[in-house]
Structure formats: structure tokens, C-alpha cells
mmCIF file of C-alpha atoms and ligand atoms in Angstrom:
data_model
loop_
_atom_site.group_PDB
_atom_site.id
_atom_site.type_symbol
_atom_site.label_atom_id
_atom_site.label_comp_id
_atom_site.label_asym_id
_atom_site.label_seq_id
_atom_site.Cartn_x
_atom_site.Cartn_y
_atom_site.Cartn_z
ATOM 1 C CA MET A 60 -6.896 22.846 -11.381
ATOM 2 C CA THR A 61 -8.934 20.721 -13.759
ATOM 3 C CA SER A 62 -12.609 19.893 -13.647
ATOM 4 C CA THR A 63 -11.805 16.466 -12.206
ATOM 5 C CA ASP A 64 -9.746 17.854 -9.361
ATOM 6 C CA LEU A 65 -11.181 16.452 -6.143
ATOM 7 C CA THR A 66 -10.015 19.193 -3.853
ATOM 8 C CA ALA A 67 -12.915 21.333 -2.803
ATOM 9 C CA THR A 68 -10.806 23.999 -1.142
ATOM 10 C CA PRO A 69 -7.320 23.942 -2.625
ATOM 11 C CA THR A 70 -6.059 26.638 -0.288
ATOM 12 C CA LEU A 71 -6.576 24.250 2.618
ATOM 13 C CA SER A 72 -4.457 21.553 1.061
ATOM 14 C CA ALA A 73 -0.801 21.209 1.874
ATOM 15 C CA ALA A 74 1.696 21.910 -0.882
ATOM 16 C CA PRO A 75 4.187 19.081 -1.365
ATOM 17 C CA GLY A 76 7.161 19.662 0.879
ATOM 18 C CA LEU A 77 5.263 21.479 3.601
ATOM 19 C CA ILE A 78 4.708 19.412 6.706
ATOM 20 C CA PRO A 79 1.334 20.131 8.281
ATOM 21 C CA SER A 80 1.121 19.337 11.981
ATOM 22 C CA PRO A 81 0.413 15.649 12.392
ATOM 23 C CA ALA A 82 -2.936 14.886 14.036
ATOM 24 C CA SER A 83 -1.272 12.925 16.861
ATOM 25 C CA PRO A 84 2.186 12.248 18.313
ATOM 26 C CA TYR A 85 1.916 8.754 16.783
ATOM 27 C CA GLN A 86 1.424 10.224 13.310
ATOM 28 C CA GLY A 87 4.536 12.342 13.939
ATOM 29 C CA ASP A 88 6.445 9.106 14.632
ATOM 30 C CA ILE A 89 5.160 7.533 11.416
ATOM 31 C CA ALA A 90 5.980 10.631 9.362
ATOM 32 C CA ARG A 91 9.547 10.503 10.728
ATOM 33 C CA TYR A 92 9.794 6.768 10.094
ATOM 34 C CA TRP A 93 8.921 7.152 6.407
ATOM 35 C CA ASP A 94 10.940 10.351 5.995
ATOM 36 C CA GLN A 95 14.031 8.434 7.118
ATOM 37 C CA GLU A 96 13.238 5.219 5.282
ATOM 38 C CA ALA A 97 15.796 4.458 2.585
ATOM 39 C CA ARG A 98 16.162 0.699 2.728
ATOM 40 C CA PRO A 99 17.917 -0.795 -0.273
ATOM 41 C CA VAL A 100 15.154 -3.397 -0.498
ATOM 42 C CA ASN A 101 12.804 -0.589 -1.561
ATOM 43 C CA LEU A 102 15.104 1.678 -3.531
ATOM 44 C CA ARG A 103 17.062 -0.899 -5.520
ATOM 45 C CA LEU A 104 13.877 -2.665 -6.536
ATOM 46 C CA GLY A 105 12.330 0.623 -7.663
ATOM 47 C CA ASP A 106 15.428 1.425 -9.693
ATOM 48 C CA VAL A 107 14.643 -1.578 -11.916
ATOM 49 C CA ASP A 108 11.991 0.349 -13.869
ATOM 50 C CA GLY A 109 11.220 3.523 -11.900
ATOM 51 C CA LEU A 110 8.136 2.197 -10.068
ATOM 52 C CA TYR A 111 8.848 2.604 -6.359
ATOM 53 C CA HIS A 112 6.825 0.329 -4.071
ATOM 54 C CA HIS A 113 6.652 -0.077 -0.316
ATOM 55 C CA HIS A 114 4.672 -3.279 -0.335
ATOM 56 C CA TYR A 115 5.241 -6.989 -0.829
ATOM 57 C CA GLY A 116 4.941 -9.312 -3.778
ATOM 58 C CA ILE A 117 2.663 -12.108 -4.949
ATOM 59 C CA GLY A 118 2.868 -14.941 -7.449
ATOM 60 C CA ALA A 119 5.143 -17.826 -8.323
ATOM 61 C CA VAL A 120 8.868 -17.164 -8.555
ATOM 62 C CA ASP A 121 10.210 -17.555 -12.079
ATOM 63 C CA ARG A 122 13.274 -19.721 -11.352
ATOM 64 C CA THR A 123 14.554 -19.429 -14.913
ATOM 65 C CA ALA A 124 14.780 -15.634 -14.477
ATOM 66 C CA LEU A 125 17.064 -16.074 -11.446
ATOM 67 C CA GLY A 126 19.934 -17.869 -13.177
ATOM 68 C CA ASP A 127 22.240 -20.419 -11.515
ATOM 69 C CA ALA A 128 23.678 -20.172 -8.024
ATOM 70 C CA GLY A 129 27.098 -19.185 -9.389
ATOM 71 C CA ASP A 130 25.727 -16.558 -11.790
ATOM 72 C CA ASP A 131 27.549 -13.178 -11.344
ATOM 73 C CA GLU A 132 24.294 -11.413 -12.097
ATOM 74 C CA ARG A 133 22.243 -13.478 -9.639
ATOM 75 C CA GLU A 134 21.702 -10.676 -7.107
ATOM 76 C CA LYS A 135 20.593 -8.294 -9.839
ATOM 77 C CA LYS A 136 18.241 -10.910 -11.262
ATOM 78 C CA LEU A 137 16.830 -11.632 -7.813
ATOM 79 C CA ILE A 138 16.099 -7.940 -7.288
ATOM 80 C CA SER A 139 14.305 -7.767 -10.649
ATOM 81 C CA GLU A 140 12.274 -10.833 -9.751
ATOM 82 C CA LEU A 141 11.218 -9.455 -6.331
ATOM 83 C CA HIS A 142 10.240 -6.216 -8.050
ATOM 84 C CA ARG A 143 8.213 -8.077 -10.681
ATOM 85 C CA LEU A 144 6.246 -9.780 -7.876
ATOM 86 C CA GLU A 145 5.634 -6.435 -6.119
ATOM 87 C CA SER A 146 4.302 -4.903 -9.330
ATOM 88 C CA ALA A 147 2.109 -8.000 -9.830
ATOM 89 C CA GLN A 148 0.638 -7.279 -6.389
ATOM 90 C CA ALA A 149 -0.256 -3.709 -7.422
ATOM 91 C CA GLU A 150 -1.734 -4.941 -10.723
ATOM 92 C CA LEU A 151 -4.001 -7.310 -8.783
ATOM 93 C CA LEU A 152 -5.207 -4.442 -6.601
ATOM 94 C CA LEU A 153 -5.847 -2.188 -9.612
ATOM 95 C CA GLY A 154 -7.714 -5.027 -11.322
ATOM 96 C CA HIS A 155 -10.309 -4.910 -8.525
ATOM 97 C CA LEU A 156 -11.060 -1.173 -8.859
ATOM 98 C CA GLY A 157 -13.739 -1.868 -11.497
ATOM 99 C CA ASP A 158 -14.245 0.019 -14.755
ATOM 100 C CA ILE A 159 -12.293 3.235 -14.463
ATOM 101 C CA ALA A 160 -12.612 5.908 -17.166
ATOM 102 C CA PRO A 161 -9.930 8.471 -18.116
ATOM 103 C CA ASP A 162 -11.991 11.290 -16.588
ATOM 104 C CA ASP A 163 -12.306 9.502 -13.243
ATOM 105 C CA THR A 164 -10.282 10.364 -10.174
ATOM 106 C CA LEU A 165 -8.817 7.751 -7.839
ATOM 107 C CA VAL A 166 -7.444 8.198 -4.326
ATOM 108 C CA ASP A 167 -4.399 6.282 -3.033
ATOM 109 C CA ALA A 168 -4.488 6.488 0.785
ATOM 110 C CA GLY A 169 -0.962 6.042 2.135
ATOM 111 C CA CYS A 170 0.677 6.334 -1.284
ATOM 112 C CA GLY A 171 4.330 5.932 -0.301
ATOM 113 C CA ARG A 172 6.693 6.785 -3.143
ATOM 114 C CA GLY A 173 3.829 6.530 -5.626
ATOM 115 C CA GLY A 174 4.508 3.336 -7.605
ATOM 116 C CA SER A 175 0.865 2.210 -7.513
ATOM 117 C CA MET A 176 -0.342 5.699 -8.521
ATOM 118 C CA VAL A 177 1.820 5.680 -11.646
ATOM 119 C CA MET A 178 0.608 2.199 -12.551
ATOM 120 C CA ALA A 179 -3.027 3.255 -12.053
ATOM 121 C CA HIS A 180 -2.599 6.248 -14.360
ATOM 122 C CA GLN A 181 -0.803 4.155 -16.978
ATOM 123 C CA ARG A 182 -3.566 1.548 -16.852
ATOM 124 C CA PHE A 183 -6.654 3.793 -16.842
ATOM 125 C CA GLY A 184 -5.411 7.191 -18.076
ATOM 126 C CA CYS A 185 -7.185 8.728 -15.070
ATOM 127 C CA ARG A 186 -6.214 11.232 -12.416
ATOM 128 C CA VAL A 187 -4.741 9.837 -9.176
ATOM 129 C CA GLU A 188 -4.486 11.745 -5.891
ATOM 130 C CA GLY A 189 -2.220 10.274 -3.219
ATOM 131 C CA VAL A 190 -1.731 11.121 0.439
ATOM 132 C CA THR A 191 1.146 10.220 2.745
ATOM 133 C CA LEU A 192 2.348 11.478 6.121
ATOM 134 C CA SER A 193 5.890 11.752 4.793
ATOM 135 C CA ALA A 194 6.998 14.939 3.017
ATOM 136 C CA LYS A 195 10.009 13.057 1.604
ATOM 137 C CA GLN A 196 7.739 10.465 0.030
ATOM 138 C CA ALA A 197 5.377 13.073 -1.409
ATOM 139 C CA ASP A 198 8.327 14.968 -2.907
ATOM 140 C CA PHE A 199 9.729 11.746 -4.332
ATOM 141 C CA ALA A 200 6.393 10.754 -5.897
ATOM 142 C CA ASN A 201 5.827 14.220 -7.385
ATOM 143 C CA HIS A 202 9.377 14.289 -8.762
ATOM 144 C CA ARG A 203 8.795 10.912 -10.467
ATOM 145 C CA ALA A 204 5.489 12.181 -11.886
ATOM 146 C CA ARG A 205 7.318 15.203 -13.358
ATOM 147 C CA GLU A 206 10.025 12.963 -14.844
ATOM 148 C CA LEU A 207 7.292 10.891 -16.489
ATOM 149 C CA ARG A 208 5.454 14.077 -17.546
ATOM 150 C CA ILE A 209 2.271 12.914 -15.823
ATOM 151 C CA GLU A 210 2.267 15.531 -13.056
ATOM 152 C CA ASP A 211 -1.072 16.870 -14.316
ATOM 153 C CA HIS A 212 -2.605 13.453 -13.529
ATOM 154 C CA VAL A 213 -0.624 12.052 -10.614
ATOM 155 C CA ARG A 214 -0.083 14.046 -7.445
ATOM 156 C CA ALA A 215 0.972 13.208 -3.914
ATOM 157 C CA ARG A 216 0.415 15.448 -0.936
ATOM 158 C CA VAL A 217 1.296 15.406 2.739
ATOM 159 C CA CYS A 218 -1.969 14.730 4.465
ATOM 160 C CA ASN A 219 -3.656 12.528 7.041
ATOM 161 C CA MET A 220 -5.779 9.965 5.230
ATOM 162 C CA LEU A 221 -8.384 10.147 8.007
ATOM 163 C CA ASP A 222 -9.025 13.790 7.191
ATOM 164 C CA THR A 223 -8.456 14.521 3.512
ATOM 165 C CA PRO A 224 -9.282 17.696 1.584
ATOM 166 C CA PHE A 225 -11.137 15.741 -1.121
ATOM 167 C CA GLU A 226 -14.700 16.533 -2.031
ATOM 168 C CA THR A 227 -17.510 14.306 -0.769
ATOM 169 C CA GLY A 228 -18.765 11.592 -3.161
ATOM 170 C CA ARG A 229 -16.451 12.325 -6.092
ATOM 171 C CA ALA A 230 -13.840 9.549 -6.174
ATOM 172 C CA ALA A 231 -14.625 6.640 -8.519
ATOM 173 C CA ALA A 232 -12.417 4.346 -6.448
ATOM 174 C CA SER A 233 -9.928 4.488 -3.621
ATOM 175 C CA TRP A 234 -7.471 2.104 -2.039
ATOM 176 C CA ASN A 235 -5.007 1.363 0.734
ATOM 177 C CA ASN A 236 -2.029 -0.728 -0.290
ATOM 178 C CA GLU A 237 -0.433 -1.921 2.957
ATOM 179 C CA SER A 238 -1.225 1.264 4.842
ATOM 180 C CA THR A 239 -4.273 0.396 6.969
ATOM 181 C CA MET A 240 -2.216 -0.839 9.952
ATOM 182 C CA TYR A 241 -1.371 2.747 10.919
ATOM 183 C CA VAL A 242 -4.907 3.899 11.620
ATOM 184 C CA ASP A 243 -8.190 3.124 13.323
ATOM 185 C CA LEU A 244 -10.267 1.242 10.762
ATOM 186 C CA HIS A 245 -13.581 2.874 11.644
ATOM 187 C CA ASP A 246 -12.095 6.334 11.145
ATOM 188 C CA LEU A 247 -10.417 5.209 7.919
ATOM 189 C CA PHE A 248 -13.473 3.641 6.314
ATOM 190 C CA ALA A 249 -15.654 6.571 7.330
ATOM 191 C CA GLU A 250 -13.333 8.822 5.301
ATOM 192 C CA HIS A 251 -13.237 6.475 2.271
ATOM 193 C CA SER A 252 -16.999 6.202 2.429
ATOM 194 C CA ARG A 253 -17.261 9.994 2.453
ATOM 195 C CA ILE A 254 -15.012 10.620 -0.560
ATOM 196 C CA LEU A 255 -16.284 7.709 -2.702
ATOM 197 C CA GLU A 256 -19.201 8.111 -5.055
ATOM 198 C CA VAL A 257 -22.142 5.765 -4.443
ATOM 199 C CA GLY A 258 -21.319 2.636 -6.448
ATOM 200 C CA GLY A 259 -17.615 3.406 -6.173
ATOM 201 C CA ARG A 260 -15.104 0.752 -5.250
ATOM 202 C CA TYR A 261 -12.720 0.496 -2.307
ATOM 203 C CA VAL A 262 -9.841 -2.002 -2.323
ATOM 204 C CA THR A 263 -7.214 -2.872 0.246
ATOM 205 C CA ILE A 264 -4.344 -5.321 0.283
ATOM 206 C CA THR A 265 -3.105 -5.828 3.807
ATOM 207 C CA GLY A 266 -1.702 -8.208 6.350
ATOM 208 C CA CYS A 267 -4.202 -9.012 9.103
ATOM 209 C CA TRP A 268 -4.193 -11.361 12.057
ATOM 210 C CA ASN A 269 -6.412 -14.373 11.742
ATOM 211 C CA PRO A 270 -9.316 -14.577 14.224
ATOM 212 C CA ARG A 271 -9.199 -18.370 13.861
ATOM 213 C CA TYR A 272 -5.764 -18.296 15.518
ATOM 214 C CA GLY A 273 -7.243 -16.465 18.526
ATOM 215 C CA GLN A 274 -5.116 -13.383 19.254
ATOM 216 C CA PRO A 275 -2.072 -11.788 17.584
ATOM 217 C CA SER A 276 0.790 -14.322 17.659
ATOM 218 C CA LYS A 277 4.320 -13.469 18.789
ATOM 219 C CA TRP A 278 5.290 -13.125 15.118
ATOM 220 C CA VAL A 279 2.515 -10.600 14.526
ATOM 221 C CA SER A 280 3.682 -8.689 17.611
ATOM 222 C CA GLN A 281 7.215 -8.675 16.182
ATOM 223 C CA ILE A 282 5.970 -7.238 12.891
ATOM 224 C CA ASN A 283 4.070 -4.536 14.781
ATOM 225 C CA ALA A 284 7.205 -3.572 16.724
ATOM 226 C CA HIS A 285 9.379 -3.590 13.596
ATOM 227 C CA PHE A 286 7.126 -1.235 11.619
ATOM 228 C CA GLU A 287 5.670 0.714 14.591
ATOM 229 C CA CYS A 288 2.224 -0.303 13.414
ATOM 230 C CA ASN A 289 -0.908 -2.004 14.727
ATOM 231 C CA ILE A 290 -2.047 -4.941 12.602
ATOM 232 C CA HIS A 291 -5.820 -5.427 12.739
ATOM 233 C CA SER A 292 -7.733 -8.695 12.569
ATOM 234 C CA ARG A 293 -9.702 -9.845 9.534
ATOM 235 C CA ARG A 294 -12.836 -9.547 11.671
ATOM 236 C CA GLU A 295 -12.142 -5.859 12.401
ATOM 237 C CA TYR A 296 -11.852 -5.095 8.664
ATOM 238 C CA LEU A 297 -15.206 -6.622 7.853
ATOM 239 C CA ARG A 298 -16.934 -5.031 10.830
ATOM 240 C CA ALA A 299 -15.556 -1.540 10.149
ATOM 241 C CA MET A 300 -16.523 -1.823 6.476
ATOM 242 C CA ALA A 301 -20.056 -2.956 7.319
ATOM 243 C CA ASP A 302 -20.392 0.018 9.665
ATOM 244 C CA ASN A 303 -19.376 2.432 6.894
ATOM 245 C CA ARG A 304 -21.469 1.456 3.859
ATOM 246 C CA LEU A 305 -18.645 -0.603 2.349
ATOM 247 C CA VAL A 306 -19.945 -4.014 1.285
ATOM 248 C CA PRO A 307 -17.285 -6.634 0.461
ATOM 249 C CA GLN A 308 -17.500 -7.951 -3.080
ATOM 250 C CA ALA A 309 -14.360 -10.084 -2.799
ATOM 251 C CA VAL A 310 -12.191 -11.289 0.073
ATOM 252 C CA ILE A 311 -9.153 -13.111 -1.285
ATOM 253 C CA ASP A 312 -6.620 -14.893 0.886
ATOM 254 C CA LEU A 313 -3.298 -14.099 -0.797
ATOM 255 C CA THR A 314 -1.195 -15.852 1.876
ATOM 256 C CA PRO A 315 -0.170 -18.807 -0.334
ATOM 257 C CA ASP A 316 0.635 -16.340 -3.146
ATOM 258 C CA THR A 317 2.914 -14.133 -1.061
ATOM 259 C CA LEU A 318 4.940 -16.886 0.650
ATOM 260 C CA PRO A 319 7.208 -17.507 -2.387
ATOM 261 C CA TYR A 320 8.115 -13.790 -2.392
ATOM 262 C CA TRP A 321 9.103 -13.891 1.292
ATOM 263 C CA LYS A 322 11.082 -17.097 0.943
ATOM 264 C CA LEU A 323 12.966 -15.653 -2.012
ATOM 265 C CA ARG A 324 13.551 -12.342 -0.259
ATOM 266 C CA ALA A 325 14.988 -14.187 2.775
ATOM 267 C CA THR A 326 17.781 -15.509 0.510
ATOM 268 C CA SER A 327 18.836 -12.080 -0.787
ATOM 269 C CA SER A 328 21.451 -9.653 0.524
ATOM 270 C CA LEU A 329 18.663 -7.135 1.079
ATOM 271 C CA VAL A 330 17.143 -8.877 4.104
ATOM 272 C CA THR A 331 15.841 -6.503 6.755
ATOM 273 C CA GLY A 332 15.532 -9.041 9.597
ATOM 274 C CA ILE A 333 11.744 -9.264 9.564
ATOM 275 C CA GLU A 334 11.524 -12.016 6.936
ATOM 276 C CA GLU A 335 11.359 -14.871 9.465
ATOM 277 C CA ALA A 336 8.376 -13.313 11.274
ATOM 278 C CA PHE A 337 6.436 -13.068 8.002
ATOM 279 C CA VAL A 338 7.246 -16.605 6.861
ATOM 280 C CA LYS A 339 6.545 -18.174 10.266
ATOM 281 C CA SER A 340 3.282 -16.303 10.876
ATOM 282 C CA TYR A 341 1.980 -17.058 7.392
ATOM 283 C CA GLU A 342 2.881 -20.713 7.867
ATOM 284 C CA ASP A 343 1.252 -21.076 11.298
ATOM 285 C CA ARG A 344 -1.846 -19.268 9.932
ATOM 286 C CA SER A 345 -1.745 -16.588 12.637
ATOM 287 C CA PHE A 346 -1.249 -13.924 9.954
ATOM 288 C CA GLN A 347 -2.886 -13.598 6.553
ATOM 289 C CA TYR A 348 -2.260 -11.497 3.485
ATOM 290 C CA VAL A 349 -5.639 -10.510 2.073
ATOM 291 C CA LEU A 350 -7.263 -8.429 -0.633
ATOM 292 C CA ILE A 351 -10.672 -7.011 0.197
ATOM 293 C CA ALA A 352 -12.673 -5.221 -2.491
ATOM 294 C CA ALA A 353 -15.853 -3.482 -1.376
ATOM 295 C CA ASP A 354 -18.660 -1.534 -3.023
ATOM 296 C CA ARG A 355 -19.628 1.825 -1.582
ATOM 297 C CA VAL A 356 -23.397 1.537 -1.304
HETATM 298 N N1 SAH B 421 0.862 2.235 -0.551
HETATM 299 C C1 SAH B 421 2.279 2.448 -0.752
HETATM 300 C C2 SAH B 421 3.054 2.690 0.531
HETATM 301 C C3 SAH B 421 2.840 1.724 1.689
HETATM 302 S S1 SAH B 421 3.856 2.136 3.096
HETATM 303 C C4 SAH B 421 2.841 1.313 -1.570
HETATM 304 O O1 SAH B 421 2.146 0.322 -1.803
HETATM 305 O O2 SAH B 421 3.980 1.400 -2.019
HETATM 306 C C5 SAH B 421 2.712 2.912 4.226
HETATM 307 C C6 SAH B 421 2.316 4.323 3.842
HETATM 308 O O3 SAH B 421 1.223 4.712 4.677
HETATM 309 C C7 SAH B 421 3.372 5.398 4.006
HETATM 310 O O4 SAH B 421 3.408 6.175 2.849
HETATM 311 C C8 SAH B 421 2.853 6.263 5.165
HETATM 312 O O5 SAH B 421 3.188 7.639 5.091
HETATM 313 C C9 SAH B 421 1.373 6.087 4.969
HETATM 314 N N2 SAH B 421 0.550 6.440 6.123
HETATM 315 C C10 SAH B 421 0.512 5.878 7.345
HETATM 316 N N3 SAH B 421 -0.398 6.511 8.128
HETATM 317 C C11 SAH B 421 -0.956 7.494 7.376
HETATM 318 C C12 SAH B 421 -1.955 8.483 7.602
HETATM 319 N N4 SAH B 421 -2.577 8.591 8.774
HETATM 320 N N5 SAH B 421 -2.248 9.325 6.586
HETATM 321 C C13 SAH B 421 -1.625 9.236 5.395
HETATM 322 N N6 SAH B 421 -0.684 8.313 5.119
HETATM 323 C C14 SAH B 421 -0.351 7.453 6.091
#
């Protein structure tokens, strides 16, 4: 334990690999989903440079990096390009965390295989604590941290992000990267608000349904069924933040920036079948990809 460790009562925290009882049957389903998840679209992209993401990409596609249609290496180049866009997404999120010092601690809620945690440590030199429902993911992330010899700074644990063992008011910043659609937003933001220091920053990148469309479209419903999740509306995010001392500093519509990623991904051999729902719902404006950065006041 170091002085910046956020865990008030380490004995209450789960060791990586142990599966504490999920708080609900639904959380048990989600833990199983991510324990079994081994889609090539995630693993082969992570193999490019050892940063394993379970989120989507943003930015313009670099056509010159893809090579010609007949290029033997085209699939490999396409994978590298999709991965570059996914890492660009994480960089954008990290860029909204504010000024982070090496002795700060950050919390990644729903950390997956830990790609964003590694990037945060490499960028700020700080400590990063991640939580996931999946023991497989936590093991994977901790194994990667050991390989990179940063296990004293980057740690994942199996834990419900609505009820974390972190001390009150100690985290300089916290985030959810595509992991808010598994939880009630009021419960989630209450927990972020508790662990963040006053003046700390919260950031999320997420898909949300657009209140201007009216209700979740059929495409949004398809995405919910595919991932066993519950996509919230943009309105719900802002309301739940306002109710929990989180004041938005930036709300950025990333929809136009993520469409090139989805259109490129739809042409690859790694398609998962959900690409059409994303492209169609982004195009009919029923679904939006947004970044929200908020100050804990
Ligand atoms: N943020 C990561 C992973 C996103 S995938 C990335 O960008 O790569 C969604 C993640 O949310 C999974 O790791 C899943 O275990 C986690 N998750 C979902 N519900 C959770 C909960 N209640 N507590 C902790 N983690 C949760």
C-alpha cells in the first residue's frame, strides 16, 4: 500500500481473481458476458500494441494507411487503423480529466481489459484504480500491468462500480468509458461524487439516445439486446449529474467523429453483426456518441 492508495479498508476489497457475489442477478449476467467475451475485434486490435480496449473509435480514417484493395496486408492494416481510432478516443477522454499530477489517483469505472488505465498512467505518471464485474478482465488487466512493470500504479479489481471500496473525496478524477449503460445513472453518479475530491473531474464517453428523436429507436433497442445493456438518454445523464453535484463543463457530440470508424469496421472481416444498428441510428440521429466532462462541486 502506498500513501496514495484510495482503499480505506483493503481487507474489504476483492483480490483479483476472486469473484465477490454480484449485487443483482443482472450484474451476474454482465459478469458472465464479459468473462466469456473474446471477440477477435477486441483481441486482435489490442495485439497491435498491447493496449486492449472495449470501446469504439473516433477521428478521420487515414486512407493512405489502409493500402489498396488488393493489398495482401490490407486486413492487418485495417485492424491497426481501427485500433488507432480507438486509442484516439481514449486520448480524448484523458485530455478532459484536467491537470493530473503524478501523485494523484484516478478511478476507471468499468475498466475492461485496462487499455485506458495504462494510457492514463503513461500520460500522467499517476496511480489508476480500475473496477470491472469480470474476474477474467481484471486478471487480464493486472497481467498486462505486470508485463509493463507498472503494477504498483495500475490495478484492476472485481467490484461493483456503484459500491466501491475507495475512500471518500480522494480521487482527482474518475471516468466511465462506455460502461454507463449497465447501471442506474443516479446510483452511479452518487458514487463518483462520493469518491471524487471537490474540484475533481468526471468524464464519460458513451452512446445515448437522443431526446429530440423522442424515444429509443428500433436500432437503439437492437444495440441494447446485443450487449444486454440499457442505453440512457442524453437528458438522463444531465439530470443525474445535476442531482449529484456534477456540473457539466463540456458536452461534445462525437457522432460525426465516430461514424467513419463504424463504416470502416463494417468492411472488415471482424464484423460482429451490430455495425448496421450503430451506423443507422447515428445517421437517423436517434443515437448519439457523446463526451461529457463535469466538475465535482
Ligand atoms: N472502459 C473499458 C471497458 C468498456 S466495456 C474500455 O474502454 O475498454 C464495459 C465494462 O463495464 C466491462 O468491463 C464491465 O465489466 C463493466 N461493468 C458493467 N457494469 C459494471 C458494474 N456494475 N461495476 C463494475 N463494472 C461494470
